[in-house]
Amino acid sequence: MDVSKFGFDTINLGHGSGGIMTRDLLDKIIFKTFNNPYLNQKHDGSIVKFKNEIAISTDSFVISPIFFKGGNIGELAVNGTVNDVAMCGAIPKFLSLAFIVEEGLKIEEFVKIVNSIKEVSDKSGVQIITGDTKVVERGKGDKIFINTTGFGEVHSKANISTKNIKVGDKIIVSGFIAQHGMAIMSQREGLEFESTIISDTTNVNFLVEKMLDAFGERIHLLRDPTRGGVASVLSEIANDISKGITIHENKIPLEKQVAAACEILGLDPLYVANEGVFIAIVDPIVAEAVIELMRKDDKGKNTVCIGEITDEHPNKVVMTSSIGGKRIISPLIGEQLPRIC
Amino acid sequence: MDVSKFGFDTINLGHGSGGIMTRDLLDKIIFKTFNNPYLNQKHDGSIVKFKNEIAISTDSFVISPIFFKGGNIGELAVNGTVNDVAMCGAIPKFLSLAFIVEEGLKIEEFVKIVNSIKEVSDKSGVQIITGDTKVVERGKGDKIFINTTGFGEVHSKANISTKNIKVGDKIIVSGFIAQHGMAIMSQREGLEFESTIISDTTNVNFLVEKMLDAFGERIHLLRDPTRGGVASVLSEIANDISKGITIHENKIPLEKQVAAACEILGLDPLYVANEGVFIAIVDPIVAEAVIELMRKDDKGKNTVCIGEITDEHPNKVVMTSSIGGKRIISPLIGEQLPRIC
């Protein structure tokens, strides 16, 4: 796409008018990039059909900076929603896409984001079927915010619910934690430090599909620990099921440089956001086999079991340390890392 | 809802953390207000089932001011998307709801908006099934932006497509135009003038359903002229169908005070946004009967036929004036009224 031929260098208010400039922006960038029969109807909405139950999930992405080590806001907006749909035990098929752009965003940056959206939506097997573009005045937004809503067909063997969780169930994590949050922190104004930590943003839907194909109802819960990290998600689950969760400090998968960065900044990696990692709570009978299957997939090659469901300490997450100590892991209070997604 | 008992007066960054404050906000306001089995799953997404084809539409609402004569941003976010789904010939059933809140928004205002969302979603027969809440720092947003994505079951008799439009088809407008845009303008800083113009924001889905029940495929197109107004929507249609559109100036339904306000501000009402009005392009055989049915409904009581499809002047909208003159109506160029939805 030759940006210099567009006749405009930045997004301005006219691009959100619903008039000729909006159509121009859509024709030159959006319709051209995504070019599929759903979007080409150019109607207010799109019509689709599903055979089975549909899982729906929505997320607005307000990450700052919009370009970061390992990805950008567009990539994140696709992967984040694709993964949320997958966490419902569904196979993501379609996404809606809505931009809120701050006046003055460079077209070059907008195109880069749109191209990323196209690339990762192709990778994860979803189509962008309907959308919206709004423009707000300078100082009334922050470059670009993106909402995606995702639709997936529920896997015929899936039965994902906190209600299925039993004492003894194993808690599995699909990879190294805290990478996304620390990648963003490492780049933030005033907090930059020498680091090669990159965001783990990726789509995990195909790995989830394989797990459901093989283990069906034995997969009791899937959840991606984004905002609030592993600690917040597990605390929420413990609270919902009125059972206890025990995790083991020496099992937590953590890369050395992420651990070091957390130490420098005084952050607990258990509370730091992830984008390409998920937690599976599974029947102990299949736990070993689930881990084996996950490790064979590139997106799950660092999978480990970090703990189990227990009838001790109901509603609480307790971490046992390598030297035998125990401490309660509470959910995140306040906000340590604003706008990491 | 007793706001004073919440323990917080404003939304702050912690409410977007994904931790304990997010859960607190959701429990005290969102889950309590919408309280339905879909949302009560408290998962990353929701699971629904449709028998037929599904129409999907997404919109982000960035209107300023967030409270205006005749409504607020929450009401608009429901009606806008409900109507977009209806324009696809579908019966709206579910909405997703995603907030981007600027730090410092008063809880009282947030609750007022959430209550409006509940009220109008009940009125239009849709349920809020999944959502998201993000908080951005002061100065990085503008009080609140709302994205809604709507899902509806396509009406069994509907066949809405520009492809069905034929020469001779009648162009029907469901009510007085330009009310929403002028209500917003009348309230904008620096532009306030004595006026009782109120926004026309409302849901038109039940009226559309009646029209489809009675006339099915004879309803060729439905479109709501929001941003860019009637002129932009008709221009877009003329362009898409490669046929001409003729409209008659003396038929355009316009209230006196809206006309006066437009004159004062030098605005053409044909380009001003509407929120509770839609355009139907119908087979001439049923046009009179469609108008009669629409007029019997409170939401269509001011319905009129404003013009027709013609094989003259392809791709162009031409307006005949009361004294016999003709002028071409081009789509909106630039932006006259930013952030009216």
PDB file of C-alpha atoms in Angstrom, chain A residues 34-271:
ATOM      1  CA  PHE A  34      -9.574  -6.996   4.503  1.00  0.00           C
ATOM      2  CA  ASN A  35     -11.402  -7.536   1.198  1.00  0.00           C
ATOM      3  CA  ASN A  36     -13.877 -10.311   2.063  1.00  0.00           C
ATOM      4  CA  PRO A  37     -17.511 -10.885   1.015  1.00  0.00           C
ATOM      5  CA  TYR A  38     -18.872  -9.935   4.456  1.00  0.00           C
ATOM      6  CA  LEU A  39     -17.154  -6.573   4.608  1.00  0.00           C
ATOM      7  CA  ASN A  40     -17.655  -5.866   0.929  1.00  0.00           C
ATOM      8  CA  GLN A  41     -21.407  -5.554   1.499  1.00  0.00           C
ATOM      9  CA  LYS A  42     -20.491  -2.134   2.956  1.00  0.00           C
ATOM     10  CA  HIS A  43     -23.659  -2.207   5.036  1.00  0.00           C
ATOM     11  CA  ASP A  44     -24.145  -1.161   8.663  1.00  0.00           C
ATOM     12  CA  GLY A  45     -23.629  -4.763   9.670  1.00  0.00           C
ATOM     13  CA  SER A  46     -22.860  -8.240   8.380  1.00  0.00           C
ATOM     14  CA  ILE A  47     -24.801 -11.463   8.203  1.00  0.00           C
ATOM     15  CA  VAL A  48     -23.265 -14.774   9.244  1.00  0.00           C
ATOM     16  CA  LYS A  49     -24.462 -18.256  10.078  1.00  0.00           C
ATOM     17  CA  PHE A  50     -23.363 -20.709  12.782  1.00  0.00           C
ATOM     18  CA  LYS A  51     -24.358 -24.326  13.138  1.00  0.00           C
ATOM     19  CA  ASN A  52     -23.801 -24.627  16.883  1.00  0.00           C
ATOM     20  CA  GLU A  53     -23.690 -22.431  19.919  1.00  0.00           C
ATOM     21  CA  ILE A  54     -21.725 -19.213  19.588  1.00  0.00           C
ATOM     22  CA  ALA A  55     -19.207 -17.792  22.042  1.00  0.00           C
ATOM     23  CA  ILE A  56     -19.014 -14.002  22.041  1.00  0.00           C
ATOM     24  CA  SER A  57     -16.373 -11.860  23.716  1.00  0.00           C
ATOM     25  CA  THR A  58     -15.588  -8.129  23.531  1.00  0.00           C
ATOM     26  CA  ASP A  59     -12.500  -6.127  24.491  1.00  0.00           C
ATOM     27  CA  SER A  60     -11.332  -2.565  24.028  1.00  0.00           C
ATOM     28  CA  PHE A  61      -7.589  -2.108  23.674  1.00  0.00           C
ATOM     29  CA  VAL A  62      -6.060   1.108  25.023  1.00  0.00           C
ATOM     30  CA  ILE A  63      -2.433   0.029  25.325  1.00  0.00           C
ATOM     31  CA  SER A  64       0.291   2.651  25.496  1.00  0.00           C
ATOM     32  CA  PRO A  65       2.655   2.742  23.638  1.00  0.00           C
ATOM     33  CA  ILE A  66       0.745   1.535  20.576  1.00  0.00           C
ATOM     34  CA  PHE A  67       3.922  -0.012  19.126  1.00  0.00           C
ATOM     35  CA  PHE A  68       5.909  -2.136  21.560  1.00  0.00           C
ATOM     36  CA  LYS A  69       8.541  -4.828  21.569  1.00  0.00           C
ATOM     37  CA  GLY A  70       6.912  -7.891  20.086  1.00  0.00           C
ATOM     38  CA  GLY A  71       3.787  -6.310  18.641  1.00  0.00           C
ATOM     39  CA  ASN A  72       1.393  -3.401  18.314  1.00  0.00           C
ATOM     40  CA  ILE A  73      -2.122  -2.510  19.410  1.00  0.00           C
ATOM     41  CA  GLY A  74      -3.654  -4.012  16.250  1.00  0.00           C
ATOM     42  CA  GLU A  75      -2.022  -7.380  16.746  1.00  0.00           C
ATOM     43  CA  LEU A  76      -3.019  -7.351  20.402  1.00  0.00           C
ATOM     44  CA  ALA A  77      -6.632  -6.466  19.552  1.00  0.00           C
ATOM     45  CA  VAL A  78      -6.932  -9.556  17.373  1.00  0.00           C
ATOM     46  CA  ASN A  79      -5.012 -12.002  19.572  1.00  0.00           C
ATOM     47  CA  GLY A  80      -6.684 -10.787  22.757  1.00  0.00           C
ATOM     48  CA  THR A  81     -10.208 -11.362  21.525  1.00  0.00           C
ATOM     49  CA  VAL A  82      -9.377 -14.540  19.604  1.00  0.00           C
ATOM     50  CA  ASN A  83      -7.944 -15.947  22.834  1.00  0.00           C
ATOM     51  CA  ASP A  84     -10.949 -14.858  24.905  1.00  0.00           C
ATOM     52  CA  VAL A  85     -13.237 -16.704  22.487  1.00  0.00           C
ATOM     53  CA  ALA A  86     -10.945 -19.751  22.673  1.00  0.00           C
ATOM     54  CA  MET A  87     -11.117 -19.595  26.498  1.00  0.00           C
ATOM     55  CA  CYS A  88     -14.874 -20.190  26.148  1.00  0.00           C
ATOM     56  CA  GLY A  89     -14.063 -23.516  24.450  1.00  0.00           C
ATOM     57  CA  ALA A  90     -14.894 -22.135  21.023  1.00  0.00           C
ATOM     58  CA  ILE A  91     -13.266 -21.915  17.614  1.00  0.00           C
ATOM     59  CA  PRO A  92     -12.991 -18.223  16.673  1.00  0.00           C
ATOM     60  CA  LYS A  93     -14.451 -17.401  13.242  1.00  0.00           C
ATOM     61  CA  PHE A  94     -15.272 -13.693  12.991  1.00  0.00           C
ATOM     62  CA  LEU A  95     -14.301 -10.349  14.506  1.00  0.00           C
ATOM     63  CA  SER A  96     -15.867  -6.916  14.464  1.00  0.00           C
ATOM     64  CA  LEU A  97     -13.383  -4.051  14.513  1.00  0.00           C
ATOM     65  CA  ALA A  98     -14.007  -0.530  15.820  1.00  0.00           C
ATOM     66  CA  PHE A  99     -11.431   2.265  15.908  1.00  0.00           C
ATOM     67  CA  ILE A 100     -11.436   5.417  18.015  1.00  0.00           C
ATOM     68  CA  VAL A 101      -8.653   7.502  16.503  1.00  0.00           C
ATOM     69  CA  GLU A 102      -7.235  10.714  17.903  1.00  0.00           C
ATOM     70  CA  GLU A 103      -7.003  13.437  15.280  1.00  0.00           C
ATOM     71  CA  GLY A 104      -3.434  13.672  14.018  1.00  0.00           C
ATOM     72  CA  LEU A 105      -2.527   9.973  14.011  1.00  0.00           C
ATOM     73  CA  LYS A 106      -0.128   9.397  11.140  1.00  0.00           C
ATOM     74  CA  ILE A 107      -1.675   7.462   8.272  1.00  0.00           C
ATOM     75  CA  GLU A 108       1.538   5.480   8.097  1.00  0.00           C
ATOM     76  CA  GLU A 109       0.982   4.267  11.664  1.00  0.00           C
ATOM     77  CA  PHE A 110      -2.689   3.568  11.001  1.00  0.00           C
ATOM     78  CA  VAL A 111      -1.814   1.487   7.940  1.00  0.00           C
ATOM     79  CA  LYS A 112       0.845  -0.408   9.883  1.00  0.00           C
ATOM     80  CA  ILE A 113      -1.751  -1.285  12.534  1.00  0.00           C
ATOM     81  CA  VAL A 114      -4.371  -2.279   9.951  1.00  0.00           C
ATOM     82  CA  ASN A 115      -1.835  -4.494   8.179  1.00  0.00           C
ATOM     83  CA  SER A 116      -0.980  -6.213  11.456  1.00  0.00           C
ATOM     84  CA  ILE A 117      -4.660  -6.814  12.093  1.00  0.00           C
ATOM     85  CA  LYS A 118      -4.965  -8.441   8.682  1.00  0.00           C
ATOM     86  CA  GLU A 119      -1.876 -10.555   9.185  1.00  0.00           C
ATOM     87  CA  VAL A 120      -2.752 -11.924  12.614  1.00  0.00           C
ATOM     88  CA  SER A 121      -6.425 -12.401  11.805  1.00  0.00           C
ATOM     89  CA  ASP A 122      -5.352 -14.553   8.839  1.00  0.00           C
ATOM     90  CA  LYS A 123      -2.973 -16.453  11.130  1.00  0.00           C
ATOM     91  CA  SER A 124      -5.699 -17.188  13.628  1.00  0.00           C
ATOM     92  CA  GLY A 125      -8.297 -18.052  11.000  1.00  0.00           C
ATOM     93  CA  VAL A 126     -10.753 -15.223  11.678  1.00  0.00           C
ATOM     94  CA  GLN A 127     -12.366 -12.746   9.297  1.00  0.00           C
ATOM     95  CA  ILE A 128     -13.105  -9.091  10.009  1.00  0.00           C
ATOM     96  CA  ILE A 129     -16.781  -8.821   9.086  1.00  0.00           C
ATOM     97  CA  THR A 130     -17.975  -5.413  10.239  1.00  0.00           C
ATOM     98  CA  GLY A 131     -16.479  -2.261  11.697  1.00  0.00           C
ATOM     99  CA  ASP A 132     -16.619   1.369  12.710  1.00  0.00           C
ATOM    100  CA  THR A 133     -14.261   4.350  12.682  1.00  0.00           C
ATOM    101  CA  LYS A 134     -14.626   7.342  14.973  1.00  0.00           C
ATOM    102  CA  VAL A 135     -12.254  10.294  15.223  1.00  0.00           C
ATOM    103  CA  VAL A 136     -11.915  12.466  18.347  1.00  0.00           C
ATOM    104  CA  GLU A 137     -10.195  15.841  18.642  1.00  0.00           C
ATOM    105  CA  ARG A 138      -6.549  16.134  19.610  1.00  0.00           C
ATOM    106  CA  GLY A 139      -6.175  15.662  23.369  1.00  0.00           C
ATOM    107  CA  LYS A 140      -9.472  13.771  23.691  1.00  0.00           C
ATOM    108  CA  GLY A 141      -8.003  10.338  23.054  1.00  0.00           C
ATOM    109  CA  ASP A 142      -4.538   8.793  22.843  1.00  0.00           C
ATOM    110  CA  LYS A 143      -3.532   7.974  19.256  1.00  0.00           C
ATOM    111  CA  ILE A 144      -5.802   4.977  18.808  1.00  0.00           C
ATOM    112  CA  PHE A 145      -8.114   2.735  20.800  1.00  0.00           C
ATOM    113  CA  ILE A 146      -9.452  -0.467  19.231  1.00  0.00           C
ATOM    114  CA  ASN A 147     -12.468  -2.555  20.141  1.00  0.00           C
ATOM    115  CA  THR A 148     -12.797  -6.068  18.788  1.00  0.00           C
ATOM    116  CA  THR A 149     -15.720  -8.372  19.424  1.00  0.00           C
ATOM    117  CA  GLY A 150     -15.166 -12.001  18.531  1.00  0.00           C
ATOM    118  CA  PHE A 151     -17.513 -14.808  17.555  1.00  0.00           C
ATOM    119  CA  GLY A 152     -16.653 -18.477  17.646  1.00  0.00           C
ATOM    120  CA  GLU A 153     -18.375 -21.793  17.266  1.00  0.00           C
ATOM    121  CA  VAL A 154     -18.406 -23.688  20.545  1.00  0.00           C
ATOM    122  CA  HIS A 155     -16.349 -26.895  20.207  1.00  0.00           C
ATOM    123  CA  SER A 156     -18.685 -29.890  20.191  1.00  0.00           C
ATOM    124  CA  LYS A 157     -16.720 -31.589  23.002  1.00  0.00           C
ATOM    125  CA  ALA A 158     -16.236 -28.463  25.135  1.00  0.00           C
ATOM    126  CA  ASN A 159     -17.799 -27.993  28.536  1.00  0.00           C
ATOM    127  CA  ILE A 160     -15.904 -25.103  30.085  1.00  0.00           C
ATOM    128  CA  SER A 161     -17.264 -23.939  33.414  1.00  0.00           C
ATOM    129  CA  THR A 162     -16.045 -23.189  36.917  1.00  0.00           C
ATOM    130  CA  LYS A 163     -18.830 -25.575  38.012  1.00  0.00           C
ATOM    131  CA  ASN A 164     -16.849 -28.518  36.628  1.00  0.00           C
ATOM    132  CA  ILE A 165     -13.783 -27.844  38.769  1.00  0.00           C
ATOM    133  CA  LYS A 166     -13.142 -30.526  41.427  1.00  0.00           C
ATOM    134  CA  VAL A 167     -10.712 -30.958  44.290  1.00  0.00           C
ATOM    135  CA  GLY A 168      -7.553 -32.570  42.893  1.00  0.00           C
ATOM    136  CA  ASP A 169      -7.806 -30.844  39.489  1.00  0.00           C
ATOM    137  CA  LYS A 170      -4.448 -29.737  38.129  1.00  0.00           C
ATOM    138  CA  ILE A 171      -3.597 -26.140  37.265  1.00  0.00           C
ATOM    139  CA  ILE A 172      -1.568 -25.894  34.090  1.00  0.00           C
ATOM    140  CA  VAL A 173       0.101 -22.782  32.654  1.00  0.00           C
ATOM    141  CA  SER A 174       0.972 -22.745  28.956  1.00  0.00           C
ATOM    142  CA  GLY A 175       4.236 -20.779  29.117  1.00  0.00           C
ATOM    143  CA  PHE A 176       6.501 -18.204  30.726  1.00  0.00           C
ATOM    144  CA  ILE A 177       4.547 -15.573  32.594  1.00  0.00           C
ATOM    145  CA  ALA A 178       4.771 -11.767  32.935  1.00  0.00           C
ATOM    146  CA  GLN A 179       6.382 -11.198  29.536  1.00  0.00           C
ATOM    147  CA  HIS A 180       3.781  -8.866  28.040  1.00  0.00           C
ATOM    148  CA  GLY A 181       3.540  -6.552  31.032  1.00  0.00           C
ATOM    149  CA  MET A 182       7.308  -6.343  31.442  1.00  0.00           C
ATOM    150  CA  ALA A 183       7.838  -5.693  27.712  1.00  0.00           C
ATOM    151  CA  ILE A 184       5.489  -2.704  27.990  1.00  0.00           C
ATOM    152  CA  MET A 185       7.081  -1.488  31.222  1.00  0.00           C
ATOM    153  CA  SER A 186      10.541  -1.720  29.705  1.00  0.00           C
ATOM    154  CA  GLN A 187       9.455   0.748  27.040  1.00  0.00           C
ATOM    155  CA  ARG A 188       7.421   3.219  29.062  1.00  0.00           C
ATOM    156  CA  GLU A 189       8.569   6.741  29.332  1.00  0.00           C
ATOM    157  CA  GLY A 190      10.644   7.243  32.431  1.00  0.00           C
ATOM    158  CA  LEU A 191      10.931   3.533  33.011  1.00  0.00           C
ATOM    159  CA  GLU A 192      13.084   2.454  30.108  1.00  0.00           C
ATOM    160  CA  PHE A 193      15.822   0.022  30.945  1.00  0.00           C
ATOM    161  CA  GLU A 194      18.110  -2.123  28.904  1.00  0.00           C
ATOM    162  CA  SER A 195      16.070  -5.166  28.029  1.00  0.00           C
ATOM    163  CA  THR A 196      15.283  -7.605  25.293  1.00  0.00           C
ATOM    164  CA  ILE A 197      11.990  -8.725  26.822  1.00  0.00           C
ATOM    165  CA  ILE A 198       9.347  -8.960  24.130  1.00  0.00           C
ATOM    166  CA  SER A 199       5.590  -9.289  24.486  1.00  0.00           C
ATOM    167  CA  ASP A 200       4.218 -12.825  24.296  1.00  0.00           C
ATOM    168  CA  THR A 201       1.164 -11.668  22.293  1.00  0.00           C
ATOM    169  CA  THR A 202      -0.006 -14.520  20.085  1.00  0.00           C
ATOM    170  CA  ASN A 203      -3.110 -16.543  19.286  1.00  0.00           C
ATOM    171  CA  VAL A 204      -3.589 -19.771  21.215  1.00  0.00           C
ATOM    172  CA  ASN A 205      -6.857 -20.853  19.574  1.00  0.00           C
ATOM    173  CA  PHE A 206      -5.437 -23.738  17.545  1.00  0.00           C
ATOM    174  CA  LEU A 207      -3.682 -25.195  20.576  1.00  0.00           C
ATOM    175  CA  VAL A 208      -6.942 -24.958  22.550  1.00  0.00           C
ATOM    176  CA  GLU A 209      -8.799 -26.686  19.710  1.00  0.00           C
ATOM    177  CA  LYS A 210      -6.328 -29.582  19.795  1.00  0.00           C
ATOM    178  CA  MET A 211      -6.752 -29.884  23.566  1.00  0.00           C
ATOM    179  CA  LEU A 212     -10.533 -30.000  23.248  1.00  0.00           C
ATOM    180  CA  ASP A 213     -10.345 -32.518  20.390  1.00  0.00           C
ATOM    181  CA  ALA A 214      -8.265 -34.825  22.568  1.00  0.00           C
ATOM    182  CA  PHE A 215      -9.614 -34.269  26.079  1.00  0.00           C
ATOM    183  CA  GLY A 216     -13.081 -32.689  25.718  1.00  0.00           C
ATOM    184  CA  GLU A 217     -14.922 -32.376  29.026  1.00  0.00           C
ATOM    185  CA  ARG A 218     -11.802 -33.264  30.993  1.00  0.00           C
ATOM    186  CA  ILE A 219     -10.684 -29.672  30.358  1.00  0.00           C
ATOM    187  CA  HIS A 220     -12.690 -27.999  33.107  1.00  0.00           C
ATOM    188  CA  LEU A 221     -11.676 -24.371  32.730  1.00  0.00           C
ATOM    189  CA  LEU A 222      -9.611 -22.160  30.440  1.00  0.00           C
ATOM    190  CA  ARG A 223      -8.691 -18.609  31.340  1.00  0.00           C
ATOM    191  CA  ASP A 224      -6.072 -16.172  30.061  1.00  0.00           C
ATOM    192  CA  PRO A 225      -4.350 -14.190  32.784  1.00  0.00           C
ATOM    193  CA  THR A 226      -4.157 -10.773  31.105  1.00  0.00           C
ATOM    194  CA  ARG A 227      -4.822  -7.743  33.339  1.00  0.00           C
ATOM    195  CA  GLY A 228      -4.105  -8.579  36.968  1.00  0.00           C
ATOM    196  CA  GLY A 229      -1.952 -11.554  35.976  1.00  0.00           C
ATOM    197  CA  VAL A 230      -1.997 -15.157  37.189  1.00  0.00           C
ATOM    198  CA  ALA A 231      -2.630 -14.114  40.807  1.00  0.00           C
ATOM    199  CA  SER A 232      -5.821 -12.188  40.062  1.00  0.00           C
ATOM    200  CA  VAL A 233      -7.288 -14.853  37.793  1.00  0.00           C
ATOM    201  CA  LEU A 234      -6.606 -17.672  40.252  1.00  0.00           C
ATOM    202  CA  SER A 235      -7.999 -15.621  43.160  1.00  0.00           C
ATOM    203  CA  GLU A 236     -11.156 -14.971  41.197  1.00  0.00           C
ATOM    204  CA  ILE A 237     -11.539 -18.665  40.412  1.00  0.00           C
ATOM    205  CA  ALA A 238     -10.924 -19.726  44.041  1.00  0.00           C
ATOM    206  CA  ASN A 239     -13.578 -17.273  45.077  1.00  0.00           C
ATOM    207  CA  ASP A 240     -16.082 -18.440  42.454  1.00  0.00           C
ATOM    208  CA  ILE A 241     -15.724 -22.148  43.273  1.00  0.00           C
ATOM    209  CA  SER A 242     -15.445 -21.778  47.077  1.00  0.00           C
ATOM    210  CA  LYS A 243     -12.470 -24.135  47.037  1.00  0.00           C
ATOM    211  CA  GLY A 244      -8.787 -23.546  47.640  1.00  0.00           C
ATOM    212  CA  ILE A 245      -5.962 -23.305  45.126  1.00  0.00           C
ATOM    213  CA  THR A 246      -2.400 -24.277  45.946  1.00  0.00           C
ATOM    214  CA  ILE A 247       0.449 -23.233  43.665  1.00  0.00           C
ATOM    215  CA  HIS A 248       4.155 -23.980  44.001  1.00  0.00           C
ATOM    216  CA  GLU A 249       6.649 -21.142  43.721  1.00  0.00           C
ATOM    217  CA  ASN A 250       9.375 -23.263  42.141  1.00  0.00           C
ATOM    218  CA  LYS A 251       6.997 -24.392  39.378  1.00  0.00           C
ATOM    219  CA  ILE A 252       6.045 -20.892  38.174  1.00  0.00           C
ATOM    220  CA  PRO A 253       7.496 -20.582  34.653  1.00  0.00           C
ATOM    221  CA  LEU A 254       9.511 -17.368  34.626  1.00  0.00           C
ATOM    222  CA  GLU A 255      12.342 -16.309  32.347  1.00  0.00           C
ATOM    223  CA  LYS A 256      15.492 -15.035  34.067  1.00  0.00           C
ATOM    224  CA  GLN A 257      15.472 -11.556  32.554  1.00  0.00           C
ATOM    225  CA  VAL A 258      11.755 -11.106  33.281  1.00  0.00           C
ATOM    226  CA  ALA A 259      12.411 -12.147  36.878  1.00  0.00           C
ATOM    227  CA  ALA A 260      15.300  -9.674  37.054  1.00  0.00           C
ATOM    228  CA  ALA A 261      13.233  -6.836  35.554  1.00  0.00           C
ATOM    229  CA  CYS A 262      10.431  -7.523  38.040  1.00  0.00           C
ATOM    230  CA  GLU A 263      12.943  -7.369  40.871  1.00  0.00           C
ATOM    231  CA  ILE A 264      14.389  -4.049  39.666  1.00  0.00           C
ATOM    232  CA  LEU A 265      10.917  -2.502  39.493  1.00  0.00           C
ATOM    233  CA  GLY A 266       9.642  -4.158  42.658  1.00  0.00           C
ATOM    234  CA  LEU A 267       6.856  -6.006  40.835  1.00  0.00           C
ATOM    235  CA  ASP A 268       5.539  -9.462  41.591  1.00  0.00           C
ATOM    236  CA  PRO A 269       5.421 -11.399  38.275  1.00  0.00           C
ATOM    237  CA  LEU A 270       2.253 -13.151  39.429  1.00  0.00           C
ATOM    238  CA  TYR A 271       0.408  -9.823  38.993  1.00  0.00           C
TER     239      TYR A 271
END
